[in-house]
mmCIF file of C-alpha atoms in Angstrom:
data_model
loop_
_atom_site.group_PDB
_atom_site.id
_atom_site.type_symbol
_atom_site.label_atom_id
_atom_site.label_comp_id
_atom_site.label_asym_id
_atom_site.label_seq_id
_atom_site.Cartn_x
_atom_site.Cartn_y
_atom_site.Cartn_z
ATOM 1 C CA UNK A 1 63.885 -21.857 -13.254
ATOM 2 C CA UNK A 2 65.399 -20.914 -9.915
ATOM 3 C CA UNK A 3 68.993 -21.323 -8.764
ATOM 4 C CA UNK A 4 67.860 -23.545 -5.894
ATOM 5 C CA UNK A 5 66.913 -26.255 -8.395
ATOM 6 C CA UNK A 6 70.338 -26.310 -10.009
ATOM 7 C CA UNK A 7 72.876 -25.711 -7.236
ATOM 8 C CA UNK A 8 75.026 -28.382 -5.657
ATOM 9 C CA UNK A 9 73.845 -29.101 -2.148
ATOM 10 C CA UNK A 10 76.911 -30.967 -0.879
ATOM 11 C CA UNK A 11 79.310 -28.191 0.022
ATOM 12 C CA UNK A 12 82.611 -28.905 1.729
ATOM 13 C CA UNK A 13 83.574 -26.425 4.399
ATOM 14 C CA UNK A 14 86.710 -25.695 6.379
ATOM 15 C CA UNK A 15 87.191 -23.457 9.394
ATOM 16 C CA UNK A 16 89.191 -20.310 8.724
ATOM 17 C CA UNK A 17 91.649 -21.227 11.518
ATOM 18 C CA UNK A 18 92.696 -24.483 9.796
ATOM 19 C CA UNK A 19 96.048 -24.514 7.947
ATOM 20 C CA UNK A 20 96.528 -24.170 4.193
ATOM 21 C CA UNK A 21 97.988 -27.667 4.242
ATOM 22 C CA UNK A 22 94.826 -29.111 5.786
ATOM 23 C CA UNK A 23 92.713 -27.377 3.122
ATOM 24 C CA UNK A 24 94.965 -28.694 0.323
ATOM 25 C CA UNK A 25 94.788 -32.264 1.656
ATOM 26 C CA UNK A 26 90.985 -32.032 1.954
ATOM 27 C CA UNK A 27 90.677 -30.783 -1.644
ATOM 28 C CA UNK A 28 92.944 -33.510 -2.962
ATOM 29 C CA UNK A 29 91.420 -36.398 -1.025
ATOM 30 C CA UNK A 30 87.824 -35.499 -1.845
ATOM 31 C CA UNK A 31 88.510 -34.246 -5.408
ATOM 32 C CA UNK A 32 87.127 -30.784 -4.670
ATOM 33 C CA UNK A 33 87.683 -27.662 -6.729
ATOM 34 C CA UNK A 34 86.720 -25.277 -3.973
ATOM 35 C CA UNK A 35 86.056 -25.043 -0.273
ATOM 36 C CA UNK A 36 83.767 -22.792 1.660
ATOM 37 C CA UNK A 37 85.724 -21.178 4.451
ATOM 38 C CA UNK A 38 83.601 -20.676 7.563
ATOM 39 C CA UNK A 39 84.051 -18.171 10.351
ATOM 40 C CA UNK A 40 82.592 -18.076 13.844
ATOM 41 C CA UNK A 41 79.385 -20.091 14.254
ATOM 42 C CA UNK A 42 79.879 -21.962 10.982
ATOM 43 C CA UNK A 43 78.670 -18.996 8.915
ATOM 44 C CA UNK A 44 80.077 -18.711 5.370
ATOM 45 C CA UNK A 45 83.002 -16.371 5.409
ATOM 46 C CA UNK A 46 84.867 -16.928 2.165
ATOM 47 C CA UNK A 47 85.349 -19.249 -0.799
ATOM 48 C CA UNK A 48 88.729 -20.604 -1.856
ATOM 49 C CA UNK A 49 89.472 -22.423 -5.110
ATOM 50 C CA UNK A 50 92.261 -24.933 -5.792
ATOM 51 C CA UNK A 51 93.934 -22.389 -8.071
ATOM 52 C CA UNK A 52 93.876 -19.536 -5.548
ATOM 53 C CA UNK A 53 95.050 -21.789 -2.734
ATOM 54 C CA UNK A 54 98.030 -23.096 -4.758
ATOM 55 C CA UNK A 55 99.129 -19.854 -6.410
ATOM 56 C CA UNK A 56 98.687 -17.593 -3.364
ATOM 57 C CA UNK A 57 100.623 -20.030 -1.196
ATOM 58 C CA UNK A 58 103.522 -20.660 -3.591
ATOM 59 C CA UNK A 59 103.545 -17.147 -5.073
ATOM 60 C CA UNK A 60 103.439 -15.566 -1.604
ATOM 61 C CA UNK A 61 106.130 -17.950 -0.293
ATOM 62 C CA UNK A 62 103.863 -19.011 2.573
ATOM 63 C CA UNK A 63 104.493 -22.061 4.739
ATOM 64 C CA UNK A 64 101.369 -24.213 4.236
ATOM 65 C CA UNK A 65 101.682 -25.854 7.658
ATOM 66 C CA UNK A 66 102.125 -22.582 9.542
ATOM 67 C CA UNK A 67 99.635 -20.371 7.672
ATOM 68 C CA UNK A 68 95.890 -20.201 8.319
ATOM 69 C CA UNK A 69 93.617 -20.709 5.315
ATOM 70 C CA UNK A 70 92.077 -17.319 6.209
ATOM 71 C CA UNK A 71 95.336 -15.659 5.078
ATOM 72 C CA UNK A 72 94.719 -16.646 1.443
ATOM 73 C CA UNK A 73 90.903 -16.400 1.387
ATOM 74 C CA UNK A 74 89.311 -13.251 0.114
ATOM 75 C CA UNK A 75 87.101 -11.494 2.651
ATOM 76 C CA UNK A 76 84.384 -10.309 0.326
ATOM 77 C CA UNK A 77 81.917 -13.043 -0.283
ATOM 78 C CA UNK A 78 79.513 -12.680 -3.175
ATOM 79 C CA UNK A 79 76.494 -14.901 -2.719
ATOM 80 C CA UNK A 80 73.088 -15.384 -4.286
ATOM 81 C CA UNK A 81 69.636 -16.340 -3.023
ATOM 82 C CA UNK A 82 68.185 -19.660 -4.132
ATOM 83 C CA UNK A 83 64.813 -18.248 -5.256
ATOM 84 C CA UNK A 84 66.435 -16.034 -7.929
ATOM 85 C CA UNK A 85 66.365 -17.130 -11.599
ATOM 86 C CA UNK A 86 69.423 -18.851 -13.084
ATOM 87 C CA UNK A 87 69.956 -15.862 -15.375
ATOM 88 C CA UNK A 88 70.889 -13.778 -12.319
ATOM 89 C CA UNK A 89 73.644 -16.235 -11.384
ATOM 90 C CA UNK A 90 75.289 -15.988 -14.814
ATOM 91 C CA UNK A 91 74.940 -12.190 -14.740
ATOM 92 C CA UNK A 92 76.589 -12.078 -11.324
ATOM 93 C CA UNK A 93 79.408 -14.308 -12.603
ATOM 94 C CA UNK A 94 79.791 -12.020 -15.617
ATOM 95 C CA UNK A 95 80.061 -8.916 -13.418
ATOM 96 C CA UNK A 96 82.300 -10.381 -10.714
ATOM 97 C CA UNK A 97 84.426 -12.797 -12.746
ATOM 98 C CA UNK A 98 83.908 -15.621 -10.247
ATOM 99 C CA UNK A 99 82.877 -19.112 -11.310
ATOM 100 C CA UNK A 100 81.296 -20.313 -8.121
ATOM 101 C CA UNK A 101 78.669 -18.629 -5.989
ATOM 102 C CA UNK A 102 77.484 -19.684 -2.546
ATOM 103 C CA UNK A 103 73.693 -20.101 -2.556
ATOM 104 C CA UNK A 104 71.698 -18.874 0.456
ATOM 105 C CA UNK A 105 68.091 -19.484 1.509
ATOM 106 C CA UNK A 106 65.612 -16.838 2.696
ATOM 107 C CA UNK A 107 67.178 -16.912 6.182
ATOM 108 C CA UNK A 108 70.657 -16.291 4.673
ATOM 109 C CA UNK A 109 71.698 -19.832 5.580
ATOM 110 C CA UNK A 110 74.033 -21.604 3.165
ATOM 111 C CA UNK A 111 72.295 -24.290 1.081
ATOM 112 C CA UNK A 112 74.806 -24.979 -1.705
ATOM 113 C CA UNK A 113 77.059 -23.680 -4.446
ATOM 114 C CA UNK A 114 76.209 -22.858 -8.053
ATOM 115 C CA UNK A 115 79.159 -23.409 -10.403
ATOM 116 C CA UNK A 116 80.014 -22.134 -13.881
ATOM 117 C CA UNK A 117 80.319 -25.711 -15.171
ATOM 118 C CA UNK A 118 76.763 -26.511 -14.045
ATOM 119 C CA UNK A 119 75.315 -23.419 -15.731
ATOM 120 C CA UNK A 120 77.229 -24.191 -18.922
ATOM 121 C CA UNK A 121 75.725 -27.697 -18.932
ATOM 122 C CA UNK A 122 72.237 -26.304 -18.422
ATOM 123 C CA UNK A 123 72.535 -23.740 -21.253
ATOM 124 C CA UNK A 124 74.120 -26.315 -23.564
ATOM 125 C CA UNK A 125 71.209 -28.729 -23.026
ATOM 126 C CA UNK A 126 68.681 -25.980 -23.732
ATOM 127 C CA UNK A 127 70.601 -24.886 -26.811
ATOM 128 C CA UNK A 128 70.800 -28.474 -28.058
ATOM 129 C CA UNK A 129 67.010 -28.783 -27.730
ATOM 130 C CA UNK A 130 66.500 -25.539 -29.653
ATOM 131 C CA UNK A 131 68.926 -26.756 -32.330
ATOM 132 C CA UNK A 132 67.114 -30.092 -32.719
ATOM 133 C CA UNK A 133 63.746 -28.318 -32.991
ATOM 134 C CA UNK A 134 65.200 -26.027 -35.675
ATOM 135 C CA UNK A 135 66.749 -28.968 -37.537
ATOM 136 C CA UNK A 136 63.396 -30.828 -37.517
ATOM 137 C CA UNK A 137 61.743 -27.882 -39.300
ATOM 138 C CA UNK A 138 64.335 -27.570 -42.044
ATOM 139 C CA UNK A 139 62.942 -28.809 -45.391
ATOM 140 C CA UNK A 140 64.582 -31.973 -46.681
ATOM 141 C CA UNK A 141 66.294 -30.479 -49.746
ATOM 142 C CA UNK A 142 66.997 -31.088 -52.483
ATOM 143 C CA UNK A 143 63.565 -32.231 -53.710
ATOM 144 C CA UNK A 144 63.686 -33.166 -57.431
ATOM 145 C CA UNK A 145 62.127 -30.231 -59.293
ATOM 146 C CA UNK A 146 59.891 -32.462 -61.455
ATOM 147 C CA UNK A 147 58.405 -34.170 -58.398
ATOM 148 C CA UNK A 148 57.814 -30.911 -56.571
ATOM 149 C CA UNK A 149 56.129 -29.435 -59.633
ATOM 150 C CA UNK A 150 53.895 -32.494 -60.214
ATOM 151 C CA UNK A 151 52.728 -32.322 -56.586
ATOM 152 C CA UNK A 152 51.784 -28.655 -56.942
ATOM 153 C CA UNK A 153 49.961 -29.276 -60.239
ATOM 154 C CA UNK A 154 48.106 -32.228 -58.779
ATOM 155 C CA UNK A 155 46.922 -30.171 -55.829
ATOM 156 C CA UNK A 156 45.818 -27.395 -58.199
ATOM 157 C CA UNK A 157 43.705 -29.764 -60.296
ATOM 158 C CA UNK A 158 42.244 -31.488 -57.243
ATOM 159 C CA UNK A 159 40.966 -28.216 -55.831
ATOM 160 C CA UNK B 1 84.206 -29.147 -38.170
ATOM 161 C CA UNK B 2 87.085 -26.714 -38.020
ATOM 162 C CA UNK B 3 90.587 -27.983 -37.178
ATOM 163 C CA UNK B 4 92.132 -27.716 -33.706
ATOM 164 C CA UNK B 5 94.453 -24.936 -34.848
ATOM 165 C CA UNK B 6 91.417 -22.660 -35.439
ATOM 166 C CA UNK B 7 90.631 -22.815 -31.716
ATOM 167 C CA UNK B 8 94.215 -22.850 -30.416
ATOM 168 C CA UNK B 9 95.651 -20.135 -28.241
ATOM 169 C CA UNK B 10 99.155 -19.185 -27.162
ATOM 170 C CA UNK B 11 100.676 -21.580 -24.685
ATOM 171 C CA UNK B 12 103.186 -21.170 -21.872
ATOM 172 C CA UNK B 13 105.910 -23.782 -21.673
ATOM 173 C CA UNK B 14 108.911 -24.507 -19.483
ATOM 174 C CA UNK B 15 111.752 -27.045 -19.356
ATOM 175 C CA UNK B 16 111.573 -29.979 -16.929
ATOM 176 C CA UNK B 17 114.205 -28.270 -14.769
ATOM 177 C CA UNK B 18 111.995 -25.245 -13.982
ATOM 178 C CA UNK B 19 110.877 -25.163 -10.334
ATOM 179 C CA UNK B 20 107.293 -25.327 -9.080
ATOM 180 C CA UNK B 21 107.759 -21.733 -7.892
ATOM 181 C CA UNK B 22 108.636 -20.597 -11.442
ATOM 182 C CA UNK B 23 105.543 -22.363 -12.812
ATOM 183 C CA UNK B 24 103.330 -20.662 -10.213
ATOM 184 C CA UNK B 25 104.816 -17.265 -11.125
ATOM 185 C CA UNK B 26 104.153 -17.952 -14.833
ATOM 186 C CA UNK B 27 100.527 -18.866 -14.063
ATOM 187 C CA UNK B 28 99.996 -15.722 -11.967
ATOM 188 C CA UNK B 29 101.746 -13.427 -14.462
ATOM 189 C CA UNK B 30 99.839 -14.617 -17.529
ATOM 190 C CA UNK B 31 96.566 -15.560 -15.763
ATOM 191 C CA UNK B 32 96.770 -19.099 -17.113
ATOM 192 C CA UNK B 33 95.934 -22.462 -15.604
ATOM 193 C CA UNK B 34 98.696 -24.653 -16.966
ATOM 194 C CA UNK B 35 102.253 -24.798 -18.258
ATOM 195 C CA UNK B 36 103.364 -27.386 -20.813
ATOM 196 C CA UNK B 37 106.691 -29.049 -20.002
ATOM 197 C CA UNK B 38 108.879 -29.440 -23.096
ATOM 198 C CA UNK B 39 112.152 -31.069 -24.072
ATOM 199 C CA UNK B 40 115.047 -29.300 -25.815
ATOM 200 C CA UNK B 41 113.354 -29.658 -29.196
ATOM 201 C CA UNK B 42 110.051 -28.043 -28.162
ATOM 202 C CA UNK B 43 108.289 -31.409 -27.913
ATOM 203 C CA UNK B 44 105.700 -31.575 -25.099
ATOM 204 C CA UNK B 45 106.632 -34.187 -22.482
ATOM 205 C CA UNK B 46 104.175 -33.276 -19.744
ATOM 206 C CA UNK B 47 101.812 -30.686 -18.322
ATOM 207 C CA UNK B 48 101.429 -28.987 -14.925
ATOM 208 C CA UNK B 49 98.123 -27.355 -13.955
ATOM 209 C CA UNK B 50 97.340 -25.011 -11.064
ATOM 210 C CA UNK B 51 95.582 -27.906 -9.385
ATOM 211 C CA UNK B 52 98.699 -30.090 -9.775
ATOM 212 C CA UNK B 53 100.642 -27.455 -7.841
ATOM 213 C CA UNK B 54 98.099 -27.777 -5.040
ATOM 214 C CA UNK B 55 97.859 -31.579 -4.947
ATOM 215 C CA UNK B 56 101.479 -32.458 -5.722
ATOM 216 C CA UNK B 57 103.357 -29.618 -3.997
ATOM 217 C CA UNK B 58 101.275 -27.865 -1.310
ATOM 218 C CA UNK B 59 99.337 -30.930 -0.111
ATOM 219 C CA UNK B 60 102.519 -33.060 -0.106
ATOM 220 C CA UNK B 61 104.503 -30.504 1.855
ATOM 221 C CA UNK B 62 107.162 -30.115 -0.844
ATOM 222 C CA UNK B 63 109.328 -27.004 -1.125
ATOM 223 C CA UNK B 64 108.262 -25.192 -4.341
ATOM 224 C CA UNK B 65 111.764 -23.727 -4.753
ATOM 225 C CA UNK B 66 113.325 -27.192 -4.740
ATOM 226 C CA UNK B 67 110.733 -29.152 -6.727
ATOM 227 C CA UNK B 68 111.447 -29.456 -10.450
ATOM 228 C CA UNK B 69 108.558 -29.363 -12.962
ATOM 229 C CA UNK B 70 109.610 -32.754 -14.343
ATOM 230 C CA UNK B 71 108.743 -34.372 -11.003
ATOM 231 C CA UNK B 72 105.192 -33.032 -10.684
ATOM 232 C CA UNK B 73 104.109 -32.993 -14.339
ATOM 233 C CA UNK B 74 101.434 -35.314 -15.677
ATOM 234 C CA UNK B 75 103.178 -37.563 -18.207
ATOM 235 C CA UNK B 76 102.596 -38.247 -20.984
ATOM 236 C CA UNK B 77 100.436 -35.328 -22.052
ATOM 237 C CA UNK B 78 97.517 -35.782 -24.484
ATOM 238 C CA UNK B 79 98.462 -33.702 -27.543
ATOM 239 C CA UNK B 80 96.464 -33.063 -30.720
ATOM 240 C CA UNK B 81 97.830 -32.464 -34.233
ATOM 241 C CA UNK B 82 97.055 -28.969 -35.546
ATOM 242 C CA UNK B 83 94.793 -30.354 -38.310
ATOM 243 C CA UNK B 84 92.710 -32.561 -35.983
ATOM 244 C CA UNK B 85 88.966 -31.833 -36.342
ATOM 245 C CA UNK B 86 87.460 -30.164 -33.289
ATOM 246 C CA UNK B 87 85.027 -33.005 -32.535
ATOM 247 C CA UNK B 88 87.986 -35.384 -32.088
ATOM 248 C CA UNK B 89 89.685 -32.879 -29.790
ATOM 249 C CA UNK B 90 86.526 -32.675 -27.663
ATOM 250 C CA UNK B 91 86.203 -36.485 -27.654
ATOM 251 C CA UNK B 92 89.792 -36.730 -26.410
ATOM 252 C CA UNK B 93 89.107 -34.217 -23.627
ATOM 253 C CA UNK B 94 86.016 -36.140 -22.569
ATOM 254 C CA UNK B 95 87.662 -39.587 -22.666
ATOM 255 C CA UNK B 96 90.939 -38.534 -21.048
ATOM 256 C CA UNK B 97 89.101 -36.322 -18.537
ATOM 257 C CA UNK B 98 91.235 -33.261 -19.351
ATOM 258 C CA UNK B 99 90.326 -29.648 -20.049
ATOM 259 C CA UNK B 100 93.453 -28.758 -21.987
ATOM 260 C CA UNK B 101 95.158 -30.273 -25.037
ATOM 261 C CA UNK B 102 98.493 -28.948 -26.357
ATOM 262 C CA UNK B 103 98.506 -28.569 -30.143
ATOM 263 C CA UNK B 104 101.527 -29.901 -32.015
ATOM 264 C CA UNK B 105 102.783 -29.449 -35.561
ATOM 265 C CA UNK B 106 105.391 -31.985 -36.612
ATOM 266 C CA UNK B 107 105.692 -32.983 -32.955
ATOM 267 C CA UNK B 108 106.543 -29.453 -31.816
ATOM 268 C CA UNK B 109 104.369 -27.413 -29.476
ATOM 269 C CA UNK B 110 102.510 -24.614 -31.330
ATOM 270 C CA UNK B 111 99.542 -23.802 -29.088
ATOM 271 C CA UNK B 112 96.865 -25.144 -26.778
ATOM 272 C CA UNK B 113 93.132 -25.820 -26.969
ATOM 273 C CA UNK B 114 91.327 -25.403 -23.649
ATOM 274 C CA UNK B 115 87.737 -26.135 -22.763
ATOM 275 C CA UNK B 116 87.313 -22.553 -21.506
ATOM 276 C CA UNK B 117 88.537 -21.063 -24.798
ATOM 277 C CA UNK B 118 86.207 -23.390 -26.711
ATOM 278 C CA UNK B 119 83.234 -22.099 -24.715
ATOM 279 C CA UNK B 120 84.304 -18.515 -25.468
ATOM 280 C CA UNK B 121 84.788 -19.135 -29.198
ATOM 281 C CA UNK B 122 81.641 -21.222 -29.660
ATOM 282 C CA UNK B 123 79.514 -18.718 -27.758
ATOM 283 C CA UNK B 124 80.846 -15.944 -30.009
ATOM 284 C CA UNK B 125 79.602 -17.967 -32.978
ATOM 285 C CA UNK B 126 76.240 -18.411 -31.242
ATOM 286 C CA UNK B 127 76.186 -14.659 -30.554
ATOM 287 C CA UNK B 128 76.612 -14.041 -34.306
ATOM 288 C CA UNK B 129 73.657 -16.333 -35.010
ATOM 289 C CA UNK B 130 71.614 -14.534 -32.371
ATOM 290 C CA UNK B 131 72.453 -11.154 -33.941
ATOM 291 C CA UNK B 132 71.388 -12.535 -37.336
ATOM 292 C CA UNK B 133 68.071 -13.726 -35.849
ATOM 293 C CA UNK B 134 67.431 -10.344 -34.187
ATOM 294 C CA UNK B 135 68.201 -8.536 -37.413
ATOM 295 C CA UNK B 136 65.882 -10.709 -39.464
ATOM 296 C CA UNK B 137 63.105 -10.024 -36.938
ATOM 297 C CA UNK B 138 63.823 -6.270 -37.255
ATOM 298 C CA UNK B 139 63.768 -6.513 -41.043
ATOM 299 C CA UNK B 140 60.437 -8.340 -40.954
ATOM 300 C CA UNK B 141 58.941 -5.706 -38.670
ATOM 301 C CA UNK B 142 60.271 -2.917 -40.868
ATOM 302 C CA UNK B 143 58.836 -4.623 -43.979
ATOM 303 C CA UNK B 144 55.488 -4.958 -42.156
ATOM 304 C CA UNK B 145 55.462 -1.239 -41.329
ATOM 305 C CA UNK B 146 56.267 -0.311 -44.934
ATOM 306 C CA UNK B 147 53.445 -2.532 -46.224
ATOM 307 C CA UNK B 148 50.945 -0.855 -43.867
ATOM 308 C CA UNK B 149 52.097 2.622 -44.937
ATOM 309 C CA UNK B 150 51.709 1.737 -48.623
ATOM 310 C CA UNK B 151 48.188 0.442 -47.986
ATOM 311 C CA UNK B 152 47.280 3.678 -46.187
ATOM 312 C CA UNK B 153 48.685 5.707 -49.082
ATOM 313 C CA UNK B 154 46.771 3.655 -51.642
ATOM 314 C CA UNK B 155 43.561 4.138 -49.651
ATOM 315 C CA UNK B 156 44.137 7.896 -49.570
ATOM 316 C CA UNK B 157 44.789 7.965 -53.314
ATOM 317 C CA UNK B 158 41.639 5.968 -54.038
ATOM 318 C CA UNK B 159 39.412 8.301 -52.007
ATOM 319 C CA UNK B 160 41.045 11.340 -53.651
ATOM 320 C CA UNK B 161 40.304 9.857 -57.059
ATOM 321 C CA UNK B 162 36.707 9.122 -56.084
ATOM 322 C CA UNK B 163 36.117 12.654 -54.853
ATOM 323 C CA UNK B 164 37.716 14.065 -58.024
ATOM 324 C CA UNK B 165 35.381 11.942 -60.147
ATOM 325 C CA UNK B 166 32.296 13.013 -58.175
ATOM 326 C CA UNK B 167 33.427 16.656 -58.281
ATOM 327 C CA UNK B 168 33.876 16.312 -62.043
ATOM 328 C CA UNK B 169 30.373 14.867 -62.351
ATOM 329 C CA UNK B 170 28.904 17.751 -60.396
ATOM 330 C CA UNK B 171 30.655 20.321 -62.594
ATOM 331 C CA UNK B 172 29.558 18.494 -65.734
ATOM 332 C CA UNK B 173 25.960 18.376 -64.487
ATOM 333 C CA UNK B 174 25.934 22.112 -63.715
ATOM 334 C CA UNK B 175 27.387 22.972 -67.139
ATOM 335 C CA UNK B 176 24.801 20.760 -68.831
ATOM 336 C CA UNK B 177 21.988 22.433 -66.923
ATOM 337 C CA UNK B 178 23.328 25.927 -67.834
ATOM 338 C CA UNK B 179 23.579 24.911 -71.503
ATOM 339 C CA UNK B 180 20.022 23.611 -71.433
ATOM 340 C CA UNK B 181 18.834 26.945 -70.009
ATOM 341 C CA UNK B 182 20.754 28.869 -72.720
ATOM 342 C CA UNK B 183 19.266 26.671 -75.424
ATOM 343 C CA UNK B 184 15.788 27.340 -74.137
ATOM 344 C CA UNK B 185 16.412 31.120 -74.137
ATOM 345 C CA UNK B 186 17.805 31.002 -77.726
ATOM 346 C CA UNK B 187 14.716 29.219 -78.974
ATOM 347 C CA UNK B 188 12.724 32.095 -77.539
ATOM 348 C CA UNK B 189 8.925 32.138 -76.984
ATOM 349 C CA UNK B 190 7.027 30.746 -79.891
#
């Protein structure tokens, strides 16, 4: 079960030289929770969420139309390779506290994003299957004692 | 299912006159994603999320210092009574497409249930089940080891008993032979 099979392939990007306002409008219009901020040559450079964009802009008293999106995007970019198992993505989220990870291929090219919500859905489906298998094996109690006993006796005599 | 209040957490609230800037500061300070907007009697009248600040303030080019919470809040807000069963709370979140539901008691705001908190709480319960499963496996293994040790001990006892019996037989045979010899000597040559 590799990350490549579960990541979202349609990633919205914005150039780091665009304004905060442009990023906010893009997120609103296309109902996006995050944008991948690209640097020179379209390479991934940072990831910005709706929350970070709003709170860093308002909290830092920045002018959205005069400030580059790069000013509120964190430089360090944690990413993950698509061939790794899903478990690694949740571990990386646990360690870093981020909910979205850019997914790269073997050539370090961006192929998508794996999000906390998607992983939660995957685990929940697996857990639901385990739960239904466990429920199917639970004996249908209560069985009337007399009936249960007669069945045992019958089997004993038969053998 | 447990009632909403079991899963509720503390909630931040502000009057409709608070500015967008104040809401953002609250969200940063307490690391929260929303502020419930209340009237003078602590009744929820709306809600503002971090995303609302982006879409309704930053994207619209409004001045956060001049924009009151009442203008950007989602109204009305979907509240749940404190005794509402969890499955109904989740159904409301799914149908209304929201991740947060303020909890009210007698109409007044007392807490909030968020999807994130539900994941945390439910996974803790799953973690307890997983610990129970691990422990029962450990117990089974330990019981298996004990059974094997008892069998080994019983085997050792049985062989000890057998050798004691054979040793006893040997001694008895020797004594019998010695007695026979003595008897022969007592009879003497005839």
